[in-house]
Amino acid sequence: MDALWLARLQFGITSVYHFLFVPLTLGLSVLVAIMETIYVRTGDETYKHMTRFWGKLFLINFAMGVVTGIVQEFHFGMNWSEYSRFMGDIFGAPLAIEALAAFFLESTFLGLWLFGWDKLPKTLHATCIWLVAFASNLSAFWILVANSFMQEPVGFALRNGRAEMTDFFALLTNPHVLYQFPHTVLAGFVTASFFVLGISAYHLLRRSQLEPFRRSFRLALIMGLISSLLVAGIGHLQGQHLVASQPMKMAAAEALWDSADPAPLALVAVVNESQQANSFEIKIPALTSFLAYNRFQGEVKGLKDLQAAAAAQYGPGNYIPPVTTVFWSFRLMIAAGLWLILLALYSLYLWRRGRLEASPLVLRLLLWSIPVPYIANTAGWLMAEIGRYPWIVYGLQRVEAAVSPGVGAGAILFTLLAFTLLYGVLAVADIYLLARYARQGVAPGPDAGIVTNIGEVSLWI
Amino acid sequence: MDLNVLWFILIAVLFTGFFFLEGFDYGVGILVPFLGKNDGERRAIINSIGPFWDGNEVWMLTAGGALFAAFPHWYATLFSGFYLALFLILVALILRGVAFEFRSKDERPAWRNFWDWMLCLGSLLPALLWGVAMANLIRGVPIDGRMQYAGTFFDLLSPYTLLGGLAFLLVFLLQGALFLTLKTGEDLPERARQAGLRAGSAAAVVFLLLVIQSYSQTDISSRPLAAPALWGALVTLVLAWWLLRSRRYGGAFFLNGLTIILGTAALFSGLFPRVMVSSLNPEWSLTIYRASSSPYTLKVMTIVALTLVPVVLIYQAWTYWVFRQRVKARDMRY
């Protein structure tokens, strides 16, 4: 096992793990903020209980997102020092701005929200959670600005052996980030909606604490439906952009070996990467062309042609990403998304007819579907990041040139095992706590830990 | 003043802010299992930093981000070179961060006790290791002509650098104890005072040794500001200890805060204009010019930083005002 391979594996594991917690933070912060706003406006105590209940689940998840995020920030220097040297001029700026503009806001106002229930006026207290929600989503923007440069470099010049920034504004309006940011944030809203829907469904099934969970269900259903439809819509536009900006990734996502006009869409395929062919596929004629151009003609470049073009441009080498992985993660993402849309639509139908609570099957499906957005999020990132292989920065730097030359395979293996083990243990503890509190519900039990003010300290942990 | 110098100063300020703010919450974290006799007391100790620690930690994240943005080679050489040390800091910070959130979410004593110890360890390791890392920065490490760290993890551990780590740890411990004398009630302030006196005496001895050793181990004596700042830090440390003894807690906290500020100032003024000293060849040291981003990026970042930093300072200060009262153990029920 060489250092490069281990470093890639470590980055994959720590990033995917970090991104298990981020989407829920993005969406749940907004849902909690909405609940508290309704409470402040109406004075209805049920919404206060809801705010505190979902707020607690938010916090357990948030902590995991924060601590795994710290690892991500220093990772580039540790395992990818040559990447950092090559890209620091461009990549460091959004990272630093993320900390300055978003992390400070997020952590400071979360502290105020958490400990300030009886120290701040109600409106100000609700403002705190809105600021947390705003800051979380703002931090997603900055990190995606950084990531988008890796997918689609803009506003730079190659000087002094590195990519130097020439136009900061171009970085912010990178076409890639204009698709990626709403797609990612809305996926977070979907994740949070189905998290709330699933847990609410559990309580509706048990017929416990009906009122708060009916209301939670309704809020999450509205958000889930709108956001899942929008994610799909933006995803479609993003795919169209990809055909132009990263044709290799798109061809791999479709396992399209030969250029075709019109290009068919393979629903499933058995990809044979060494033969550069699919040994089996079920395809719909012209559909890829349609998805790419909104009409049933138009050439979509195949992997072989793109490989030849890349070799001519960048010199000999293999420029085809791992097709099987990209192909299947793409399908997994879309299938998960479609499932969520259908489930939300059907739930809405039952809800409107007043039959939802009499449909245990649907409620169970909702509960079991809590992991589905997570699968979609992970698959989406795998497609996006593995799809740019062998590049770490598209067309500018290859992965093998980016790794730290001074860090040996042994050191990386050691930290890889340690992080994986630690992350595994924490996942168990995290799920245990989430499940425990989710089951308990909003009823302030003896150990619910919610202490309204006594004396000088507000304690809500 | 050119932007490279400005960014060197800004990064020094960010590290100073980080050590000043997180110094006391590392100290408090270390003291949790020792000073808290029961669950309520431990909760009160943790709550004294509850609203602040996360915001304080962002100072470190911002310093890291600023290093990356303004001096990418510094970021790259430092973190790939100090690989295992940084890894240990990260593990500690993970355990510490979740400990805050997890410890009270289950009432079993074994669970709480475990996370309290994780909080202690997770605060102790970074305090120590940041000290070791900073001492290495100023003493110099094997950096070759291609800006690559050419040593191993064990090259980072010398008597001098361990002394640096111990000095950081003890000064932070004192600062944490001082913070608790100000923020807690009942018997806790007195117990914190005792702990602070012990940590303070040890800190003074270790710091004196560090100052003396710095003359032979580093070129700090040839730098105009560094040596006076270092001696000044020792003086404020002893004064803080003395004020603590006479129960003037506010002044003691302020003075030991000054120790942290002066110590960090000594370090960065000793480095300037280098950012990492090469022990192999002075020519190979990273400087604010060799390690920096392009002038354009520095300009963009300057505008961003000058706009955002004042805003951050205002709302962080406001947080301390909102939570200015003492935290008392008897006020807490579960």
mmCIF file with all atom_site columns, N, CA and C in Angstrom, chain A residues 1-7 10 74-82 85 402-416, chain B residues 76-84 87 148-152:
data_model
loop_
_atom_site.group_PDB
_atom_site.id
_atom_site.type_symbol
_atom_site.label_atom_id
_atom_site.label_alt_id
_atom_site.label_comp_id
_atom_site.label_asym_id
_atom_site.label_entity_id
_atom_site.label_seq_id
_atom_site.pdbx_PDB_ins_code
_atom_site.Cartn_x
_atom_site.Cartn_y
_atom_site.Cartn_z
_atom_site.occupancy
_atom_site.B_iso_or_equiv
_atom_site.pdbx_formal_charge
_atom_site.auth_seq_id
_atom_site.auth_comp_id
_atom_site.auth_asym_id
_atom_site.auth_atom_id
_atom_site.pdbx_PDB_model_num
ATOM 1   N N  . MET A 1 1   ? 0.848  -1.200 0.000  1.00 0.00 ? 1   MET A N  1
ATOM 2   C CA . MET A 1 1   ? 0.000  0.000  0.000  1.00 0.00 ? 1   MET A CA 1
ATOM 3   C C  . MET A 1 1   ? 0.882  1.248  0.000  1.00 0.00 ? 1   MET A C  1
ATOM 4   N N  . ASP A 1 2   ? 0.738  2.082  -1.005 1.00 0.00 ? 2   ASP A N  1
ATOM 5   C CA . ASP A 1 2   ? 1.604  3.250  -1.037 1.00 0.00 ? 2   ASP A CA 1
ATOM 6   C C  . ASP A 1 2   ? 0.931  4.454  -0.403 1.00 0.00 ? 2   ASP A C  1
ATOM 7   N N  . ALA A 1 3   ? 1.766  5.466  -0.131 1.00 0.00 ? 3   ALA A N  1
ATOM 8   C CA . ALA A 1 3   ? 1.293  6.642  0.599  1.00 0.00 ? 3   ALA A CA 1
ATOM 9   C C  . ALA A 1 3   ? 0.134  7.329  -0.126 1.00 0.00 ? 3   ALA A C  1
ATOM 10  N N  . LEU A 1 4   ? 0.248  7.417  -1.451 1.00 0.00 ? 4   LEU A N  1
ATOM 11  C CA . LEU A 1 4   ? -0.800 8.113  -2.206 1.00 0.00 ? 4   LEU A CA 1
ATOM 12  C C  . LEU A 1 4   ? -2.151 7.435  -2.015 1.00 0.00 ? 4   LEU A C  1
ATOM 13  N N  . TRP A 1 5   ? -2.132 6.130  -2.159 1.00 0.00 ? 5   TRP A N  1
ATOM 14  C CA . TRP A 1 5   ? -3.382 5.381  -2.049 1.00 0.00 ? 5   TRP A CA 1
ATOM 15  C C  . TRP A 1 5   ? -3.982 5.531  -0.645 1.00 0.00 ? 5   TRP A C  1
ATOM 16  N N  . LEU A 1 6   ? -3.120 5.448  0.367  1.00 0.00 ? 6   LEU A N  1
ATOM 17  C CA . LEU A 1 6   ? -3.598 5.576  1.748  1.00 0.00 ? 6   LEU A CA 1
ATOM 18  C C  . LEU A 1 6   ? -4.119 6.980  2.027  1.00 0.00 ? 6   LEU A C  1
ATOM 19  N N  . ALA A 1 7   ? -3.405 7.965  1.474  1.00 0.00 ? 7   ALA A N  1
ATOM 20  C CA . ALA A 1 7   ? -3.845 9.349  1.689  1.00 0.00 ? 7   ALA A CA 1
ATOM 21  C C  . ALA A 1 7   ? -5.204 9.572  1.051  1.00 0.00 ? 7   ALA A C  1
ATOM 22  N N  . GLN A 1 10  ? -7.793 7.861  3.180  1.00 0.00 ? 10  GLN A N  1
ATOM 23  C CA . GLN A 1 10  ? -8.051 8.622  4.396  1.00 0.00 ? 10  GLN A CA 1
ATOM 24  C C  . GLN A 1 10  ? -8.910 9.852  4.106  1.00 0.00 ? 10  GLN A C  1
ATOM 25  N N  . PHE A 1 74  ? -7.225 20.776 8.519  1.00 0.00 ? 74  PHE A N  1
ATOM 26  C CA . PHE A 1 74  ? -5.778 20.589 8.601  1.00 0.00 ? 74  PHE A CA 1
ATOM 27  C C  . PHE A 1 74  ? -5.263 19.475 7.699  1.00 0.00 ? 74  PHE A C  1
ATOM 28  N N  . HIS A 1 75  ? -6.214 18.709 7.185  1.00 0.00 ? 75  HIS A N  1
ATOM 29  C CA . HIS A 1 75  ? -5.894 17.591 6.326  1.00 0.00 ? 75  HIS A CA 1
ATOM 30  C C  . HIS A 1 75  ? -5.045 17.972 5.114  1.00 0.00 ? 75  HIS A C  1
ATOM 31  N N  . PHE A 1 76  ? -5.370 19.127 4.535  1.00 0.00 ? 76  PHE A N  1
ATOM 32  C CA . PHE A 1 76  ? -4.681 19.534 3.310  1.00 0.00 ? 76  PHE A CA 1
ATOM 33  C C  . PHE A 1 76  ? -3.192 19.746 3.572  1.00 0.00 ? 76  PHE A C  1
ATOM 34  N N  . GLY A 1 77  ? -2.888 20.307 4.731  1.00 0.00 ? 77  GLY A N  1
ATOM 35  C CA . GLY A 1 77  ? -1.485 20.508 5.063  1.00 0.00 ? 77  GLY A CA 1
ATOM 36  C C  . GLY A 1 77  ? -0.794 19.212 5.417  1.00 0.00 ? 77  GLY A C  1
ATOM 37  N N  . MET A 1 78  ? -1.509 18.310 6.073  1.00 0.00 ? 78  MET A N  1
ATOM 38  C CA . MET A 1 78  ? -0.875 17.081 6.556  1.00 0.00 ? 78  MET A CA 1
ATOM 39  C C  . MET A 1 78  ? -0.567 16.104 5.426  1.00 0.00 ? 78  MET A C  1
ATOM 40  N N  . ASN A 1 79  ? -1.596 15.706 4.697  1.00 0.00 ? 79  ASN A N  1
ATOM 41  C CA . ASN A 1 79  ? -1.401 14.660 3.681  1.00 0.00 ? 79  ASN A CA 1
ATOM 42  C C  . ASN A 1 79  ? -1.202 15.207 2.280  1.00 0.00 ? 79  ASN A C  1
ATOM 43  N N  . TRP A 1 80  ? -1.601 16.456 2.056  1.00 0.00 ? 80  TRP A N  1
ATOM 44  C CA . TRP A 1 80  ? -1.603 16.999 0.694  1.00 0.00 ? 80  TRP A CA 1
ATOM 45  C C  . TRP A 1 80  ? -0.840 18.308 0.647  1.00 0.00 ? 80  TRP A C  1
ATOM 46  N N  . SER A 1 81  ? 0.408  18.269 1.138  1.00 0.00 ? 81  SER A N  1
ATOM 47  C CA . SER A 1 81  ? 1.157  19.522 1.239  1.00 0.00 ? 81  SER A CA 1
ATOM 48  C C  . SER A 1 81  ? 1.462  20.114 -0.137 1.00 0.00 ? 81  SER A C  1
ATOM 49  N N  . GLU A 1 82  ? 1.703  19.258 -1.140 1.00 0.00 ? 82  GLU A N  1
ATOM 50  C CA . GLU A 1 82  ? 2.026  19.819 -2.460 1.00 0.00 ? 82  GLU A CA 1
ATOM 51  C C  . GLU A 1 82  ? 0.779  20.420 -3.111 1.00 0.00 ? 82  GLU A C  1
ATOM 52  N N  . ARG A 1 85  ? 0.578  23.792 -1.503 1.00 0.00 ? 85  ARG A N  1
ATOM 53  C CA . ARG A 1 85  ? 1.505  24.767 -2.093 1.00 0.00 ? 85  ARG A CA 1
ATOM 54  C C  . ARG A 1 85  ? 1.001  25.231 -3.452 1.00 0.00 ? 85  ARG A C  1
ATOM 55  N N  . ALA A 1 402 ? 0.108  15.768 -5.732 1.00 0.00 ? 402 ALA A N  1
ATOM 56  C CA . ALA A 1 402 ? -0.440 16.616 -4.685 1.00 0.00 ? 402 ALA A CA 1
ATOM 57  C C  . ALA A 1 402 ? -0.110 16.133 -3.276 1.00 0.00 ? 402 ALA A C  1
ATOM 58  N N  . VAL A 1 403 ? 0.333  14.890 -3.177 1.00 0.00 ? 403 VAL A N  1
ATOM 59  C CA . VAL A 1 403 ? 0.482  14.274 -1.870 1.00 0.00 ? 403 VAL A CA 1
ATOM 60  C C  . VAL A 1 403 ? 1.738  14.813 -1.165 1.00 0.00 ? 403 VAL A C  1
ATOM 61  N N  . SER A 1 404 ? 1.788  14.723 0.159  1.00 0.00 ? 404 SER A N  1
ATOM 62  C CA . SER A 1 404 ? 2.954  15.201 0.907  1.00 0.00 ? 404 SER A CA 1
ATOM 63  C C  . SER A 1 404 ? 4.145  14.294 0.653  1.00 0.00 ? 404 SER A C  1
ATOM 64  N N  . PRO A 1 405 ? 5.257  14.833 0.146  1.00 0.00 ? 405 PRO A N  1
ATOM 65  C CA . PRO A 1 405 ? 6.397  13.961 -0.147 1.00 0.00 ? 405 PRO A CA 1
ATOM 66  C C  . PRO A 1 405 ? 7.087  13.464 1.121  1.00 0.00 ? 405 PRO A C  1
ATOM 67  N N  . GLY A 1 406 ? 6.978  14.241 2.213  1.00 0.00 ? 406 GLY A N  1
ATOM 68  C CA . GLY A 1 406 ? 7.739  13.877 3.401  1.00 0.00 ? 406 GLY A CA 1
ATOM 69  C C  . GLY A 1 406 ? 7.008  12.957 4.365  1.00 0.00 ? 406 GLY A C  1
ATOM 70  N N  . VAL A 1 407 ? 5.773  12.632 4.050  1.00 0.00 ? 407 VAL A N  1
ATOM 71  C CA . VAL A 1 407 ? 4.995  11.813 4.983  1.00 0.00 ? 407 VAL A CA 1
ATOM 72  C C  . VAL A 1 407 ? 4.954  10.380 4.461  1.00 0.00 ? 407 VAL A C  1
ATOM 73  N N  . GLY A 1 408 ? 5.439  9.460  5.267  1.00 0.00 ? 408 GLY A N  1
ATOM 74  C CA . GLY A 1 408 ? 5.550  8.074  4.817  1.00 0.00 ? 408 GLY A CA 1
ATOM 75  C C  . GLY A 1 408 ? 4.230  7.327  4.903  1.00 0.00 ? 408 GLY A C  1
ATOM 76  N N  . ALA A 1 409 ? 4.197  6.192  4.180  1.00 0.00 ? 409 ALA A N  1
ATOM 77  C CA . ALA A 1 409 ? 2.986  5.373  4.169  1.00 0.00 ? 409 ALA A CA 1
ATOM 78  C C  . ALA A 1 409 ? 2.626  4.893  5.575  1.00 0.00 ? 409 ALA A C  1
ATOM 79  N N  . GLY A 1 410 ? 3.658  4.594  6.388  1.00 0.00 ? 410 GLY A N  1
ATOM 80  C CA . GLY A 1 410 ? 3.404  4.095  7.738  1.00 0.00 ? 410 GLY A CA 1
ATOM 81  C C  . GLY A 1 410 ? 2.638  5.107  8.580  1.00 0.00 ? 410 GLY A C  1
ATOM 82  N N  . ALA A 1 411 ? 3.074  6.373  8.482  1.00 0.00 ? 411 ALA A N  1
ATOM 83  C CA . ALA A 1 411 ? 2.413  7.418  9.265  1.00 0.00 ? 411 ALA A CA 1
ATOM 84  C C  . ALA A 1 411 ? 0.964  7.573  8.826  1.00 0.00 ? 411 ALA A C  1
ATOM 85  N N  . ILE A 1 412 ? 0.747  7.545  7.513  1.00 0.00 ? 412 ILE A N  1
ATOM 86  C CA . ILE A 1 412 ? -0.625 7.718  7.027  1.00 0.00 ? 412 ILE A CA 1
ATOM 87  C C  . ILE A 1 412 ? -1.482 6.525  7.435  1.00 0.00 ? 412 ILE A C  1
ATOM 88  N N  . LEU A 1 413 ? -0.906 5.329  7.325  1.00 0.00 ? 413 LEU A N  1
ATOM 89  C CA . LEU A 1 413 ? -1.663 4.141  7.711  1.00 0.00 ? 413 LEU A CA 1
ATOM 90  C C  . LEU A 1 413 ? -2.077 4.219  9.179  1.00 0.00 ? 413 LEU A C  1
ATOM 91  N N  . PHE A 1 414 ? -1.126 4.651  9.999  1.00 0.00 ? 414 PHE A N  1
ATOM 92  C CA . PHE A 1 414 ? -1.408 4.764  11.436 1.00 0.00 ? 414 PHE A CA 1
ATOM 93  C C  . PHE A 1 414 ? -2.552 5.741  11.701 1.00 0.00 ? 414 PHE A C  1
ATOM 94  N N  . THR A 1 415 ? -2.463 6.935  11.103 1.00 0.00 ? 415 THR A N  1
ATOM 95  C CA . THR A 1 415 ? -3.521 7.921  11.361 1.00 0.00 ? 415 THR A CA 1
ATOM 96  C C  . THR A 1 415 ? -4.840 7.487  10.722 1.00 0.00 ? 415 THR A C  1
ATOM 97  N N  . LEU A 1 416 ? -4.728 6.815  9.585  1.00 0.00 ? 416 LEU A N  1
ATOM 98  C CA . LEU A 1 416 ? -5.942 6.312  8.924  1.00 0.00 ? 416 LEU A CA 1
ATOM 99  C C  . LEU A 1 416 ? -6.689 5.340  9.835  1.00 0.00 ? 416 LEU A C  1
ATOM 100 N N  . ALA B 2 76  ? 1.774  24.319 4.580  1.00 0.00 ? 76  ALA B N  1
ATOM 101 C CA . ALA B 2 76  ? 2.118  22.999 4.044  1.00 0.00 ? 76  ALA B CA 1
ATOM 102 C C  . ALA B 2 76  ? 3.298  22.381 4.799  1.00 0.00 ? 76  ALA B C  1
ATOM 103 N N  . THR B 2 77  ? 4.349  23.167 5.022  1.00 0.00 ? 77  THR B N  1
ATOM 104 C CA . THR B 2 77  ? 5.538  22.633 5.688  1.00 0.00 ? 77  THR B CA 1
ATOM 105 C C  . THR B 2 77  ? 5.232  22.305 7.151  1.00 0.00 ? 77  THR B C  1
ATOM 106 N N  . LEU B 2 78  ? 4.521  23.208 7.802  1.00 0.00 ? 78  LEU B N  1
ATOM 107 C CA . LEU B 2 78  ? 4.224  23.022 9.230  1.00 0.00 ? 78  LEU B CA 1
ATOM 108 C C  . LEU B 2 78  ? 3.394  21.768 9.472  1.00 0.00 ? 78  LEU B C  1
ATOM 109 N N  . PHE B 2 79  ? 2.304  21.627 8.744  1.00 0.00 ? 79  PHE B N  1
ATOM 110 C CA . PHE B 2 79  ? 1.391  20.537 9.086  1.00 0.00 ? 79  PHE B CA 1
ATOM 111 C C  . PHE B 2 79  ? 1.807  19.192 8.506  1.00 0.00 ? 79  PHE B C  1
ATOM 112 N N  . SER B 2 80  ? 2.549  19.210 7.382  1.00 0.00 ? 80  SER B N  1
ATOM 113 C CA . SER B 2 80  ? 3.066  17.913 6.939  1.00 0.00 ? 80  SER B CA 1
ATOM 114 C C  . SER B 2 80  ? 4.289  17.531 7.768  1.00 0.00 ? 80  SER B C  1
ATOM 115 N N  . GLY B 2 81  ? 5.034  18.544 8.242  1.00 0.00 ? 81  GLY B N  1
ATOM 116 C CA . GLY B 2 81  ? 6.226  18.264 9.041  1.00 0.00 ? 81  GLY B CA 1
ATOM 117 C C  . GLY B 2 81  ? 5.890  17.834 10.456 1.00 0.00 ? 81  GLY B C  1
ATOM 118 N N  . PHE B 2 82  ? 4.946  18.517 11.070 1.00 0.00 ? 82  PHE B N  1
ATOM 119 C CA . PHE B 2 82  ? 4.574  18.194 12.454 1.00 0.00 ? 82  PHE B CA 1
ATOM 120 C C  . PHE B 2 82  ? 3.403  17.208 12.435 1.00 0.00 ? 82  PHE B C  1
ATOM 121 N N  . TYR B 2 83  ? 3.487  16.242 11.541 1.00 0.00 ? 83  TYR B N  1
ATOM 122 C CA . TYR B 2 83  ? 2.367  15.370 11.205 1.00 0.00 ? 83  TYR B CA 1
ATOM 123 C C  . TYR B 2 83  ? 1.727  14.690 12.424 1.00 0.00 ? 83  TYR B C  1
ATOM 124 N N  . LEU B 2 84  ? 2.537  13.926 13.156 1.00 0.00 ? 84  LEU B N  1
ATOM 125 C CA . LEU B 2 84  ? 1.942  13.152 14.246 1.00 0.00 ? 84  LEU B CA 1
ATOM 126 C C  . LEU B 2 84  ? 1.513  14.038 15.412 1.00 0.00 ? 84  LEU B C  1
ATOM 127 N N  . PHE B 2 87  ? -1.717 15.383 14.414 1.00 0.00 ? 87  PHE B N  1
ATOM 128 C CA . PHE B 2 87  ? -2.701 14.305 14.492 1.00 0.00 ? 87  PHE B CA 1
ATOM 129 C C  . PHE B 2 87  ? -3.190 14.123 15.934 1.00 0.00 ? 87  PHE B C  1
ATOM 130 N N  . GLN B 2 148 ? 10.811 21.264 2.548  1.00 0.00 ? 148 GLN B N  1
ATOM 131 C CA . GLN B 2 148 ? 10.227 20.048 3.126  1.00 0.00 ? 148 GLN B CA 1
ATOM 132 C C  . GLN B 2 148 ? 10.851 19.759 4.480  1.00 0.00 ? 148 GLN B C  1
ATOM 133 N N  . TYR B 2 149 ? 10.032 19.307 5.392  1.00 0.00 ? 149 TYR B N  1
ATOM 134 C CA . TYR B 2 149 ? 10.510 18.885 6.702  1.00 0.00 ? 149 TYR B CA 1
ATOM 135 C C  . TYR B 2 149 ? 11.269 17.571 6.521  1.00 0.00 ? 149 TYR B C  1
ATOM 136 N N  . ALA B 2 150 ? 12.521 17.537 7.017  1.00 0.00 ? 150 ALA B N  1
ATOM 137 C CA . ALA B 2 150 ? 13.353 16.361 6.757  1.00 0.00 ? 150 ALA B CA 1
ATOM 138 C C  . ALA B 2 150 ? 13.613 15.545 8.014  1.00 0.00 ? 150 ALA B C  1
ATOM 139 N N  . GLY B 2 151 ? 12.846 15.775 9.059  1.00 0.00 ? 151 GLY B N  1
ATOM 140 C CA . GLY B 2 151 ? 13.074 15.038 10.300 1.00 0.00 ? 151 GLY B CA 1
ATOM 141 C C  . GLY B 2 151 ? 11.981 14.032 10.585 1.00 0.00 ? 151 GLY B C  1
ATOM 142 N N  . THR B 2 152 ? 11.940 13.549 11.825 1.00 0.00 ? 152 THR B N  1
ATOM 143 C CA . THR B 2 152 ? 10.884 12.626 12.230 1.00 0.00 ? 152 THR B CA 1
ATOM 144 C C  . THR B 2 152 ? 10.108 13.266 13.382 1.00 0.00 ? 152 THR B C  1
#
